[in-house]
PDB file of C-alpha atoms in Angstrom:
ATOM      1  CA  MET Y   1      -0.102   0.224   0.009  1.00  0.00           C
ATOM      2  CA  SER Y   2       1.192   3.638  -0.845  1.00  0.00           C
ATOM      3  CA  LYS Y   3       2.221   5.338   2.404  1.00  0.00           C
ATOM      4  CA  ASP Y   4       0.473   8.896  -0.131  1.00  0.00           C
ATOM      5  CA  LEU Y   5      -2.840   6.670   1.331  1.00  0.00           C
ATOM      6  CA  GLU Y   6      -5.628   8.759   3.011  1.00  0.00           C
ATOM      7  CA  ILE Y   7      -8.611   7.513   5.939  1.00  0.00           C
ATOM      8  CA  LEU Y   8     -11.501   8.661   4.607  1.00  0.00           C
ATOM      9  CA  ASN Y   9     -13.968  10.293   7.229  1.00  0.00           C
ATOM     10  CA  ASN Y  10     -18.067   9.677   6.787  1.00  0.00           C
ATOM     11  CA  ASN Y  11     -18.765  13.715   6.793  1.00  0.00           C
ATOM     12  CA  ASP Y  12     -15.472  13.823   4.288  1.00  0.00           C
ATOM     13  CA  VAL Y  13     -17.319  14.203   0.775  1.00  0.00           C
ATOM     14  CA  ILE Y  14     -17.294  12.969  -2.402  1.00  0.00           C
ATOM     15  CA  SER Y  15     -17.376  14.030  -6.444  1.00  0.00           C
ATOM     16  CA  VAL Y  16     -18.243  11.345  -8.850  1.00  0.00           C
ATOM     17  CA  VAL Y  17     -16.229  12.374 -12.095  1.00  0.00           C
ATOM     18  CA  GLY Y  18     -17.345  11.424 -15.363  1.00  0.00           C
ATOM     19  CA  ILE Y  19     -18.682   7.450 -16.625  1.00  0.00           C
ATOM     20  CA  ASN Y  20     -18.480   6.464 -12.550  1.00  0.00           C
ATOM     21  CA  LYS Y  21     -21.926   9.239 -11.997  1.00  0.00           C
ATOM     22  CA  ALA Y  22     -24.187   6.119 -13.335  1.00  0.00           C
ATOM     23  CA  LYS Y  23     -22.966   3.783 -10.103  1.00  0.00           C
ATOM     24  CA  PHE Y  24     -24.206   5.353  -7.334  1.00  0.00           C
ATOM     25  CA  ASN Y  25     -27.714   5.444  -6.581  1.00  0.00           C
ATOM     26  CA  SER Y  26     -27.038   8.792  -3.897  1.00  0.00           C
ATOM     27  CA  GLY Y  27     -25.353  11.069  -7.142  1.00  0.00           C
ATOM     28  CA  ASN Y  28     -22.130  12.369  -7.893  1.00  0.00           C
ATOM     29  CA  THR Y  29     -21.729  14.288  -4.520  1.00  0.00           C
ATOM     30  CA  PHE Y  30     -22.108  13.080  -0.753  1.00  0.00           C
ATOM     31  CA  LYS Y  31     -20.483  11.902   1.828  1.00  0.00           C
ATOM     32  CA  ILE Y  32     -18.143   8.839   2.853  1.00  0.00           C
ATOM     33  CA  GLN Y  33     -21.362   8.391   5.193  1.00  0.00           C
ATOM     34  CA  GLN Y  34     -24.176   7.916   2.295  1.00  0.00           C
ATOM     35  CA  ILE Y  35     -21.305   5.797   0.448  1.00  0.00           C
ATOM     36  CA  LEU Y  36     -20.773   3.797   2.945  1.00  0.00           C
ATOM     37  CA  GLU Y  37     -24.680   2.853   3.263  1.00  0.00           C
ATOM     38  CA  GLU Y  38     -25.011   2.714   0.124  1.00  0.00           C
ATOM     39  CA  PHE Y  39     -22.700  -0.060  -0.481  1.00  0.00           C
ATOM     40  CA  ARG Y  40     -24.258  -2.056   2.938  1.00  0.00           C
ATOM     41  CA  GLU Y  41     -27.817  -2.403   0.915  1.00  0.00           C
ATOM     42  CA  TYR Y  42     -26.251  -3.243  -2.066  1.00  0.00           C
ATOM     43  CA  ALA Y  43     -24.619  -5.868  -0.909  1.00  0.00           C
ATOM     44  CA  ASP Y  44     -26.984  -6.954   0.834  1.00  0.00           C
ATOM     45  CA  ASN Y  45     -29.738  -6.476  -1.148  1.00  0.00           C
ATOM     46  CA  SER Y  46     -28.355  -8.547  -5.235  1.00  0.00           C
ATOM     47  CA  SER Y  47     -26.188 -11.259  -6.179  1.00  0.00           C
ATOM     48  CA  LEU Y  48     -23.545  -9.555  -8.253  1.00  0.00           C
ATOM     49  CA  ASN Y  49     -22.558 -10.380 -10.901  1.00  0.00           C
ATOM     50  CA  ASP Y  50     -18.877  -9.862 -12.901  1.00  0.00           C
ATOM     51  CA  SER Y  51     -19.410  -6.389 -14.210  1.00  0.00           C
ATOM     52  CA  GLU Y  52     -21.335  -5.475 -10.967  1.00  0.00           C
ATOM     53  CA  LEU Y  53     -17.663  -6.902  -8.386  1.00  0.00           C
ATOM     54  CA  LYS Y  54     -15.543  -4.404 -11.317  1.00  0.00           C
ATOM     55  CA  ILE Y  55     -15.969  -1.294  -8.181  1.00  0.00           C
ATOM     56  CA  PHE Y  56     -14.124  -3.804  -6.395  1.00  0.00           C
ATOM     57  CA  ASP Y  57     -11.373  -4.155  -8.453  1.00  0.00           C
ATOM     58  CA  ASN Y  58     -10.728  -1.067 -10.200  1.00  0.00           C
ATOM     59  CA  SER Y  59     -10.953   2.636  -8.547  1.00  0.00           C
ATOM     60  CA  ILE Y  60     -13.099   4.783  -9.050  1.00  0.00           C
ATOM     61  CA  GLU Y  61     -11.852   8.579 -10.318  1.00  0.00           C
ATOM     62  CA  CYS Y  62     -13.450  11.239  -7.795  1.00  0.00           C
ATOM     63  CA  GLU Y  63     -12.865  14.127  -5.887  1.00  0.00           C
ATOM     64  CA  VAL Y  64     -12.251  15.000  -2.569  1.00  0.00           C
ATOM     65  CA  LEU Y  65     -13.543  17.824  -0.071  1.00  0.00           C
ATOM     66  CA  ARG Y  66     -11.925  16.531   3.719  1.00  0.00           C
ATOM     67  CA  GLN Y  67     -13.737  17.786   6.628  1.00  0.00           C
ATOM     68  CA  ASP Y  68     -10.613  18.802   8.065  1.00  0.00           C
ATOM     69  CA  GLY Y  69      -8.585  20.395   5.351  1.00  0.00           C
ATOM     70  CA  ASP Y  70      -8.547  23.221   3.895  1.00  0.00           C
ATOM     71  CA  LYS Y  71      -7.022  22.336   0.561  1.00  0.00           C
ATOM     72  CA  GLY Y  72     -10.910  22.423  -1.809  1.00  0.00           C
ATOM     73  CA  TRP Y  73     -11.562  19.901  -3.634  1.00  0.00           C
ATOM     74  CA  ARG Y  74      -8.415  17.421  -5.150  1.00  0.00           C
ATOM     75  CA  LYS Y  75      -8.636  15.308  -7.171  1.00  0.00           C
ATOM     76  CA  GLY Y  76      -7.567  11.635  -7.216  1.00  0.00           C
ATOM     77  CA  LYS Y  77      -9.556   7.729  -6.892  1.00  0.00           C
ATOM     78  CA  ILE Y  78     -11.397   6.141  -4.527  1.00  0.00           C
ATOM     79  CA  LYS Y  79     -11.306   2.018  -4.047  1.00  0.00           C
ATOM     80  CA  PHE Y  80     -13.104  -1.026  -1.279  1.00  0.00           C
ATOM     81  CA  VAL Y  81     -10.517  -2.248   0.835  1.00  0.00           C
ATOM     82  CA  VAL Y  82     -11.182  -4.630   3.516  1.00  0.00           C
ATOM     83  CA  GLN Y  83      -8.917  -3.675   6.093  1.00  0.00           C
ATOM     84  CA  PHE Y  84      -8.576  -5.960   9.043  1.00  0.00           C
ATOM     85  CA  GLU Y  85      -7.270  -4.839  12.874  1.00  0.00           C
ATOM     86  CA  PRO Y  86      -6.560  -7.464  15.121  1.00  0.00           C
ATOM     87  CA  ASP Y  87      -7.237  -6.701  18.559  1.00  0.00           C
ATOM     88  CA  VAL Y  88      -4.792  -6.010  20.709  1.00  0.00           C
ATOM     89  CA  VAL Y  89      -3.493  -8.749  22.788  1.00  0.00           C
ATOM     90  CA  GLU Y  90      -3.123  -8.062  26.405  1.00  0.00           C
ATOM     91  CA  SER Y  91       0.868  -8.598  28.174  1.00  0.00           C
ATOM     92  CA  ASN Y  92       1.646 -11.193  30.844  1.00  0.00           C
ATOM     93  CA  LYS Y  93       4.586  -9.759  31.959  1.00  0.00           C
ATOM     94  CA  ASN Y  94       3.155  -9.195  35.374  1.00  0.00           C
ATOM     95  CA  THR Y  95       2.618 -12.551  35.462  1.00  0.00           C
ATOM     96  CA  ASN Y  96       4.958 -15.361  36.492  1.00  0.00           C
ATOM     97  CA  THR Y  97       5.442 -18.201  34.385  1.00  0.00           C
ATOM     98  CA  LEU Y  98       6.502 -21.468  36.264  1.00  0.00           C
ATOM     99  CA  ASP Y  99       9.774 -21.291  35.136  1.00  0.00           C
ATOM    100  CA  ASP Y 100      10.359 -17.651  36.220  1.00  0.00           C
ATOM    101  CA  ILE Y 101       9.066 -19.193  40.160  1.00  0.00           C
ATOM    102  CA  ARG Y 102      11.350 -21.941  40.009  1.00  0.00           C
ATOM    103  CA  GLU Y 103      13.935 -19.700  39.578  1.00  0.00           C
ATOM    104  CA  GLN Y 104      12.719 -17.892  42.328  1.00  0.00           C
ATOM    105  CA  ILE Y 105      12.649 -20.723  44.023  1.00  0.00           C
ATOM    106  CA  ASP Y 106      16.115 -22.334  42.784  1.00  0.00           C
ATOM    107  CA  THR Y 107      17.792 -18.621  43.595  1.00  0.00           C
ATOM    108  CA  VAL Y 108      17.037 -18.725  47.649  1.00  0.00           C
ATOM    109  CA  ASN Y 109      18.367 -22.254  48.375  1.00  0.00           C
TER     110      ASN Y 109
END
């Protein structure tokens, strides 16, 4: 993944350009939250054919207006990805293992 990628927030606005306008029921300008809701409905209510699946393989040209930026509309592409975020496993450094306990007993004796 490129380090120039930006994660968009739910309230950021994108405007889809060119032929891609027809792919969204929300129109050509919408918040990220709206496209996520449309995607959920689409995935839940349809059986996808090969041409419909292309949206997941290819990026879509658009412009984005960030909610927290002052850069105005910026041209680029959006792409649907699945991101895995593993749960944080607590370290058990504070608990003694059986080997640690044996070592402590050996040093005392």
